[in-house]
mmCIF file with all atom_site columns, C-alpha atoms in Angstrom:
data_model
loop_
_atom_site.group_PDB
_atom_site.id
_atom_site.type_symbol
_atom_site.label_atom_id
_atom_site.label_alt_id
_atom_site.label_comp_id
_atom_site.label_asym_id
_atom_site.label_entity_id
_atom_site.label_seq_id
_atom_site.pdbx_PDB_ins_code
_atom_site.Cartn_x
_atom_site.Cartn_y
_atom_site.Cartn_z
_atom_site.occupancy
_atom_site.B_iso_or_equiv
_atom_site.pdbx_formal_charge
_atom_site.auth_seq_id
_atom_site.auth_comp_id
_atom_site.auth_asym_id
_atom_site.auth_atom_id
_atom_site.pdbx_PDB_model_num
ATOM 1   C CA . UNK K 1 1   ? -15.760 6.655   -15.712 1.00 0.00 ? 1   UNK K CA 1
ATOM 2   C CA . UNK K 1 2   ? -13.945 9.800   -15.939 1.00 0.00 ? 2   UNK K CA 1
ATOM 3   C CA . UNK K 1 3   ? -10.776 10.993  -16.921 1.00 0.00 ? 3   UNK K CA 1
ATOM 4   C CA . UNK K 1 4   ? -10.053 12.434  -13.964 1.00 0.00 ? 4   UNK K CA 1
ATOM 5   C CA . UNK K 1 5   ? -10.430 8.795   -12.072 1.00 0.00 ? 5   UNK K CA 1
ATOM 6   C CA . UNK K 1 6   ? -9.567  6.796   -14.279 1.00 0.00 ? 6   UNK K CA 1
ATOM 7   C CA . UNK K 1 7   ? -5.475  8.890   -14.370 1.00 0.00 ? 7   UNK K CA 1
ATOM 8   C CA . UNK K 1 8   ? -5.752  9.143   -10.231 1.00 0.00 ? 8   UNK K CA 1
ATOM 9   C CA . UNK K 1 9   ? -6.164  4.955   -10.334 1.00 0.00 ? 9   UNK K CA 1
ATOM 10  C CA . UNK K 1 10  ? -3.469  4.479   -12.673 1.00 0.00 ? 10  UNK K CA 1
ATOM 11  C CA . UNK K 1 11  ? -1.482  6.222   -10.759 1.00 0.00 ? 11  UNK K CA 1
ATOM 12  C CA . UNK K 1 12  ? -1.715  5.244   -7.446  1.00 0.00 ? 12  UNK K CA 1
ATOM 13  C CA . UNK K 1 13  ? -2.309  1.684   -8.516  1.00 0.00 ? 13  UNK K CA 1
ATOM 14  C CA . UNK K 1 14  ? 1.894   2.586   -10.040 1.00 0.00 ? 14  UNK K CA 1
ATOM 15  C CA . UNK K 1 15  ? 2.525   4.033   -6.852  1.00 0.00 ? 15  UNK K CA 1
ATOM 16  C CA . UNK K 1 16  ? 2.134   0.137   -5.063  1.00 0.00 ? 16  UNK K CA 1
ATOM 17  C CA . UNK K 1 17  ? 4.008   -0.849  -7.925  1.00 0.00 ? 17  UNK K CA 1
ATOM 18  C CA . UNK K 1 18  ? 7.036   1.135   -7.917  1.00 0.00 ? 18  UNK K CA 1
ATOM 19  C CA . UNK K 1 19  ? 6.199   3.464   -9.908  1.00 0.00 ? 19  UNK K CA 1
ATOM 20  C CA . UNK K 1 20  ? 7.611   6.500   -7.092  1.00 0.00 ? 20  UNK K CA 1
ATOM 21  C CA . UNK K 1 21  ? 6.747   9.408   -10.588 1.00 0.00 ? 21  UNK K CA 1
ATOM 22  C CA . UNK K 1 22  ? 3.297   10.857  -9.994  1.00 0.00 ? 22  UNK K CA 1
ATOM 23  C CA . UNK K 1 23  ? 3.531   10.265  -6.807  1.00 0.00 ? 23  UNK K CA 1
ATOM 24  C CA . UNK K 1 24  ? 3.852   14.528  -6.189  1.00 0.00 ? 24  UNK K CA 1
ATOM 25  C CA . UNK K 1 25  ? 1.535   14.684  -8.171  1.00 0.00 ? 25  UNK K CA 1
ATOM 26  C CA . UNK K 1 26  ? -1.190  12.096  -6.700  1.00 0.00 ? 26  UNK K CA 1
ATOM 27  C CA . UNK K 1 27  ? -0.673  12.799  -2.719  1.00 0.00 ? 27  UNK K CA 1
ATOM 28  C CA . UNK K 1 28  ? -1.910  15.696  -1.209  1.00 0.00 ? 28  UNK K CA 1
ATOM 29  C CA . UNK K 1 29  ? 0.338   18.240  1.360   1.00 0.00 ? 29  UNK K CA 1
ATOM 30  C CA . UNK K 1 30  ? -1.314  17.226  4.890   1.00 0.00 ? 30  UNK K CA 1
ATOM 31  C CA . UNK K 1 31  ? -2.317  13.313  3.809   1.00 0.00 ? 31  UNK K CA 1
ATOM 32  C CA . UNK K 1 32  ? -3.646  11.858  6.750   1.00 0.00 ? 32  UNK K CA 1
ATOM 33  C CA . UNK K 1 33  ? -3.502  7.635   6.743   1.00 0.00 ? 33  UNK K CA 1
ATOM 34  C CA . UNK K 1 34  ? -5.473  5.616   9.230   1.00 0.00 ? 34  UNK K CA 1
ATOM 35  C CA . UNK K 1 35  ? -3.370  2.219   8.675   1.00 0.00 ? 35  UNK K CA 1
ATOM 36  C CA . UNK K 1 36  ? -2.551  -1.230  10.883  1.00 0.00 ? 36  UNK K CA 1
ATOM 37  C CA . UNK K 1 37  ? 1.208   -1.140  9.963   1.00 0.00 ? 37  UNK K CA 1
ATOM 38  C CA . UNK K 1 38  ? 3.881   -3.515  10.280  1.00 0.00 ? 38  UNK K CA 1
ATOM 39  C CA . UNK K 1 39  ? 5.710   -1.561  12.939  1.00 0.00 ? 39  UNK K CA 1
ATOM 40  C CA . UNK K 1 40  ? 2.693   -1.375  14.629  1.00 0.00 ? 40  UNK K CA 1
ATOM 41  C CA . UNK K 1 41  ? 2.001   2.662   13.672  1.00 0.00 ? 41  UNK K CA 1
ATOM 42  C CA . UNK K 1 42  ? -1.232  3.465   12.940  1.00 0.00 ? 42  UNK K CA 1
ATOM 43  C CA . UNK K 1 43  ? -0.322  5.548   9.913   1.00 0.00 ? 43  UNK K CA 1
ATOM 44  C CA . UNK K 1 44  ? -0.750  9.021   11.324  1.00 0.00 ? 44  UNK K CA 1
ATOM 45  C CA . UNK K 1 45  ? 3.989   9.618   10.187  1.00 0.00 ? 45  UNK K CA 1
ATOM 46  C CA . UNK K 1 46  ? 2.163   9.776   6.586   1.00 0.00 ? 46  UNK K CA 1
ATOM 47  C CA . UNK K 1 47  ? 1.765   13.045  6.061   1.00 0.00 ? 47  UNK K CA 1
ATOM 48  C CA . UNK K 1 48  ? 2.837   13.675  2.194   1.00 0.00 ? 48  UNK K CA 1
ATOM 49  C CA . UNK K 1 49  ? 4.137   12.401  -1.203  1.00 0.00 ? 49  UNK K CA 1
ATOM 50  C CA . UNK K 1 50  ? 7.855   11.753  0.487   1.00 0.00 ? 50  UNK K CA 1
ATOM 51  C CA . UNK K 1 51  ? 7.110   9.593   3.759   1.00 0.00 ? 51  UNK K CA 1
ATOM 52  C CA . UNK K 1 52  ? 4.517   7.964   1.702   1.00 0.00 ? 52  UNK K CA 1
ATOM 53  C CA . UNK K 1 53  ? 6.963   6.805   -0.682  1.00 0.00 ? 53  UNK K CA 1
ATOM 54  C CA . UNK K 1 54  ? 8.787   5.396   2.220   1.00 0.00 ? 54  UNK K CA 1
ATOM 55  C CA . UNK K 1 55  ? 6.571   3.983   3.742   1.00 0.00 ? 55  UNK K CA 1
ATOM 56  C CA . UNK K 1 56  ? 5.507   2.466   0.090   1.00 0.00 ? 56  UNK K CA 1
ATOM 57  C CA . UNK K 1 57  ? 9.231   1.585   -0.846  1.00 0.00 ? 57  UNK K CA 1
ATOM 58  C CA . UNK K 1 58  ? 9.794   -0.113  2.458   1.00 0.00 ? 58  UNK K CA 1
ATOM 59  C CA . UNK K 1 59  ? 7.111   -2.879  2.139   1.00 0.00 ? 59  UNK K CA 1
ATOM 60  C CA . UNK K 1 60  ? 7.848   -3.405  -1.125  1.00 0.00 ? 60  UNK K CA 1
ATOM 61  C CA . UNK K 1 61  ? 12.458  -4.324  -0.235  1.00 0.00 ? 61  UNK K CA 1
ATOM 62  C CA . UNK K 1 62  ? 11.390  -7.488  0.616   1.00 0.00 ? 62  UNK K CA 1
ATOM 63  C CA . UNK K 1 63  ? 9.251   -8.034  -1.843  1.00 0.00 ? 63  UNK K CA 1
ATOM 64  C CA . UNK K 1 64  ? 10.913  -5.665  -5.002  1.00 0.00 ? 64  UNK K CA 1
ATOM 65  C CA . UNK K 1 65  ? 8.537   -7.892  -7.730  1.00 0.00 ? 65  UNK K CA 1
ATOM 66  C CA . UNK K 1 66  ? 5.297   -7.504  -5.522  1.00 0.00 ? 66  UNK K CA 1
ATOM 67  C CA . UNK K 1 67  ? 2.575   -7.153  -8.416  1.00 0.00 ? 67  UNK K CA 1
ATOM 68  C CA . UNK K 1 68  ? -0.565  -5.890  -7.175  1.00 0.00 ? 68  UNK K CA 1
ATOM 69  C CA . UNK K 1 69  ? -4.167  -5.581  -9.236  1.00 0.00 ? 69  UNK K CA 1
ATOM 70  C CA . UNK K 1 70  ? -7.115  -3.688  -8.678  1.00 0.00 ? 70  UNK K CA 1
ATOM 71  C CA . UNK K 1 71  ? -9.804  -6.956  -8.588  1.00 0.00 ? 71  UNK K CA 1
ATOM 72  C CA . UNK K 1 72  ? -12.953 -4.243  -8.076  1.00 0.00 ? 72  UNK K CA 1
ATOM 73  C CA . UNK K 1 73  ? -13.899 -0.735  -8.064  1.00 0.00 ? 73  UNK K CA 1
ATOM 74  C CA . UNK K 1 74  ? -13.130 1.834   -8.748  1.00 0.00 ? 74  UNK K CA 1
ATOM 75  C CA . UNK K 1 75  ? -16.424 2.118   -6.753  1.00 0.00 ? 75  UNK K CA 1
ATOM 76  C CA . UNK K 1 76  ? -17.070 5.933   -6.255  1.00 0.00 ? 76  UNK K CA 1
ATOM 77  C CA . UNK K 1 77  ? -19.531 7.622   -4.100  1.00 0.00 ? 77  UNK K CA 1
ATOM 78  C CA . UNK K 1 78  ? -18.917 11.522  -3.808  1.00 0.00 ? 78  UNK K CA 1
ATOM 79  C CA . UNK K 1 79  ? -15.166 12.200  -3.508  1.00 0.00 ? 79  UNK K CA 1
ATOM 80  C CA . UNK K 1 80  ? -14.569 8.604   -1.727  1.00 0.00 ? 80  UNK K CA 1
ATOM 81  C CA . UNK K 1 81  ? -13.685 5.946   -4.308  1.00 0.00 ? 81  UNK K CA 1
ATOM 82  C CA . UNK K 1 82  ? -13.377 2.839   -2.828  1.00 0.00 ? 82  UNK K CA 1
ATOM 83  C CA . UNK K 1 83  ? -10.486 -0.662  -4.646  1.00 0.00 ? 83  UNK K CA 1
ATOM 84  C CA . UNK K 1 84  ? -10.556 -4.166  -3.986  1.00 0.00 ? 84  UNK K CA 1
ATOM 85  C CA . UNK K 1 85  ? -6.594  -5.406  -5.095  1.00 0.00 ? 85  UNK K CA 1
ATOM 86  C CA . UNK K 1 86  ? -4.985  -8.513  -4.870  1.00 0.00 ? 86  UNK K CA 1
ATOM 87  C CA . UNK K 1 87  ? -0.790  -8.508  -4.378  1.00 0.00 ? 87  UNK K CA 1
ATOM 88  C CA . UNK K 1 88  ? 1.350   -10.931 -5.591  1.00 0.00 ? 88  UNK K CA 1
ATOM 89  C CA . UNK K 1 89  ? 5.083   -11.421 -5.317  1.00 0.00 ? 89  UNK K CA 1
ATOM 90  C CA . UNK K 1 90  ? 7.527   -13.380 -3.941  1.00 0.00 ? 90  UNK K CA 1
ATOM 91  C CA . UNK K 1 91  ? 9.707   -12.731 -1.025  1.00 0.00 ? 91  UNK K CA 1
ATOM 92  C CA . UNK K 1 92  ? 13.380  -11.868 -1.328  1.00 0.00 ? 92  UNK K CA 1
ATOM 93  C CA . UNK K 1 93  ? 14.688  -11.888 2.268   1.00 0.00 ? 93  UNK K CA 1
ATOM 94  C CA . UNK K 1 94  ? 15.347  -8.978  5.179   1.00 0.00 ? 94  UNK K CA 1
ATOM 95  C CA . UNK K 1 95  ? 12.027  -8.580  6.335   1.00 0.00 ? 95  UNK K CA 1
ATOM 96  C CA . UNK K 1 96  ? 11.923  -8.756  10.719  1.00 0.00 ? 96  UNK K CA 1
ATOM 97  C CA . UNK K 1 97  ? 11.284  -11.734 12.151  1.00 0.00 ? 97  UNK K CA 1
ATOM 98  C CA . UNK K 1 98  ? 10.872  -13.600 8.458   1.00 0.00 ? 98  UNK K CA 1
ATOM 99  C CA . UNK K 1 99  ? 10.754  -17.718 8.689   1.00 0.00 ? 99  UNK K CA 1
ATOM 100 C CA . UNK K 1 100 ? 10.477  -18.412 5.044   1.00 0.00 ? 100 UNK K CA 1
ATOM 101 C CA . UNK K 1 101 ? 12.852  -18.625 3.104   1.00 0.00 ? 101 UNK K CA 1
ATOM 102 C CA . UNK K 1 102 ? 14.105  -16.579 0.092   1.00 0.00 ? 102 UNK K CA 1
ATOM 103 C CA . UNK K 1 103 ? 12.039  -17.498 -2.836  1.00 0.00 ? 103 UNK K CA 1
ATOM 104 C CA . UNK K 1 104 ? 8.713   -17.373 -0.932  1.00 0.00 ? 104 UNK K CA 1
ATOM 105 C CA . UNK K 1 105 ? 5.254   -16.983 -2.629  1.00 0.00 ? 105 UNK K CA 1
ATOM 106 C CA . UNK K 1 106 ? 2.886   -13.983 -1.194  1.00 0.00 ? 106 UNK K CA 1
ATOM 107 C CA . UNK K 1 107 ? -0.235  -13.462 -2.296  1.00 0.00 ? 107 UNK K CA 1
ATOM 108 C CA . UNK K 1 108 ? -2.672  -11.432 -0.009  1.00 0.00 ? 108 UNK K CA 1
ATOM 109 C CA . UNK K 1 109 ? -5.380  -8.722  -0.664  1.00 0.00 ? 109 UNK K CA 1
ATOM 110 C CA . UNK K 1 110 ? -6.619  -5.880  1.028   1.00 0.00 ? 110 UNK K CA 1
ATOM 111 C CA . UNK K 1 111 ? -8.814  -2.820  -0.032  1.00 0.00 ? 111 UNK K CA 1
ATOM 112 C CA . UNK K 1 112 ? -8.362  0.974   0.121   1.00 0.00 ? 112 UNK K CA 1
ATOM 113 C CA . UNK K 1 113 ? -10.679 3.720   0.553   1.00 0.00 ? 113 UNK K CA 1
ATOM 114 C CA . UNK K 1 114 ? -9.610  7.634   -1.106  1.00 0.00 ? 114 UNK K CA 1
ATOM 115 C CA . UNK K 1 115 ? -10.708 10.851  -0.420  1.00 0.00 ? 115 UNK K CA 1
ATOM 116 C CA . UNK K 1 116 ? -9.697  13.097  -2.896  1.00 0.00 ? 116 UNK K CA 1
ATOM 117 C CA . UNK K 1 117 ? -9.614  16.547  -3.562  1.00 0.00 ? 117 UNK K CA 1
ATOM 118 C CA . UNK K 1 118 ? -9.089  18.638  -6.441  1.00 0.00 ? 118 UNK K CA 1
ATOM 119 C CA . UNK K 1 119 ? -7.569  15.441  -7.931  1.00 0.00 ? 119 UNK K CA 1
ATOM 120 C CA . UNK K 1 120 ? -4.754  14.283  -5.866  1.00 0.00 ? 120 UNK K CA 1
ATOM 121 C CA . UNK K 1 121 ? -5.245  11.806  -2.631  1.00 0.00 ? 121 UNK K CA 1
ATOM 122 C CA . UNK K 1 122 ? -6.005  13.506  0.266   1.00 0.00 ? 122 UNK K CA 1
ATOM 123 C CA . UNK K 1 123 ? -7.101  11.358  3.025   1.00 0.00 ? 123 UNK K CA 1
ATOM 124 C CA . UNK K 1 124 ? -6.453  6.797   3.022   1.00 0.00 ? 124 UNK K CA 1
ATOM 125 C CA . UNK K 1 125 ? -7.827  4.132   4.494   1.00 0.00 ? 125 UNK K CA 1
ATOM 126 C CA . UNK K 1 126 ? -6.432  0.868   4.578   1.00 0.00 ? 126 UNK K CA 1
ATOM 127 C CA . UNK K 1 127 ? -7.995  -2.612  5.752   1.00 0.00 ? 127 UNK K CA 1
ATOM 128 C CA . UNK K 1 128 ? -5.492  -5.709  4.485   1.00 0.00 ? 128 UNK K CA 1
ATOM 129 C CA . UNK K 1 129 ? -5.003  -9.114  5.089   1.00 0.00 ? 129 UNK K CA 1
ATOM 130 C CA . UNK K 1 130 ? -1.657  -7.701  7.469   1.00 0.00 ? 130 UNK K CA 1
ATOM 131 C CA . UNK K 1 131 ? -1.854  -11.787 8.628   1.00 0.00 ? 131 UNK K CA 1
ATOM 132 C CA . UNK K 1 132 ? -1.899  -13.522 5.796   1.00 0.00 ? 132 UNK K CA 1
ATOM 133 C CA . UNK K 1 133 ? 1.526   -11.802 4.460   1.00 0.00 ? 133 UNK K CA 1
ATOM 134 C CA . UNK K 1 134 ? 3.225   -12.246 8.357   1.00 0.00 ? 134 UNK K CA 1
ATOM 135 C CA . UNK K 1 135 ? 1.546   -16.238 8.019   1.00 0.00 ? 135 UNK K CA 1
ATOM 136 C CA . UNK K 1 136 ? 2.929   -16.763 4.728   1.00 0.00 ? 136 UNK K CA 1
ATOM 137 C CA . UNK K 1 137 ? 6.093   -15.056 5.358   1.00 0.00 ? 137 UNK K CA 1
ATOM 138 C CA . UNK K 1 138 ? 6.359   -17.046 8.868   1.00 0.00 ? 138 UNK K CA 1
ATOM 139 C CA . UNK K 1 139 ? 6.811   -14.263 10.907  1.00 0.00 ? 139 UNK K CA 1
ATOM 140 C CA . UNK K 1 140 ? 7.222   -15.939 14.694  1.00 0.00 ? 140 UNK K CA 1
ATOM 141 C CA . UNK K 1 141 ? 7.037   -11.261 16.735  1.00 0.00 ? 141 UNK K CA 1
ATOM 142 C CA . UNK K 1 142 ? 9.010   -8.409  15.986  1.00 0.00 ? 142 UNK K CA 1
ATOM 143 C CA . UNK K 1 143 ? 9.316   -6.522  17.878  1.00 0.00 ? 143 UNK K CA 1
ATOM 144 C CA . UNK K 1 144 ? 7.775   -3.322  16.390  1.00 0.00 ? 144 UNK K CA 1
ATOM 145 C CA . UNK K 1 145 ? 11.115  -0.459  16.295  1.00 0.00 ? 145 UNK K CA 1
ATOM 146 C CA . UNK K 1 146 ? 12.320  -3.694  14.957  1.00 0.00 ? 146 UNK K CA 1
ATOM 147 C CA . UNK K 1 147 ? 10.631  -2.728  11.215  1.00 0.00 ? 147 UNK K CA 1
#
């Protein structure tokens, strides 16, 4: 694996683990995000480093000790990079509609597909088991604007 890929994957993992120090170098202006968000959005409003940081921080708010580990990858083909990850942590409270008590453990997985240009992420597809996370948090229903 090249040093550039190692650096990028390390910065990506650090971002999701709450370290935003390299986000401006990691995320290209105009990045395109394709994701089913908890608030019902499709990710299209996340279009720069600041918005990406906000999204990650929003997820981490009710899950402050969430740790992302890479289980598979990176798998690299041309300008695409794929990773399978697992996130584990404990619920800290504050997720709209959640009935789980504070301290409930969470464990869910996902796959990230990243398009890279000049060392920055220019496009991101996310497939995560959000249903499993919502089930673990005992979320019954949430109004899209509440998250």
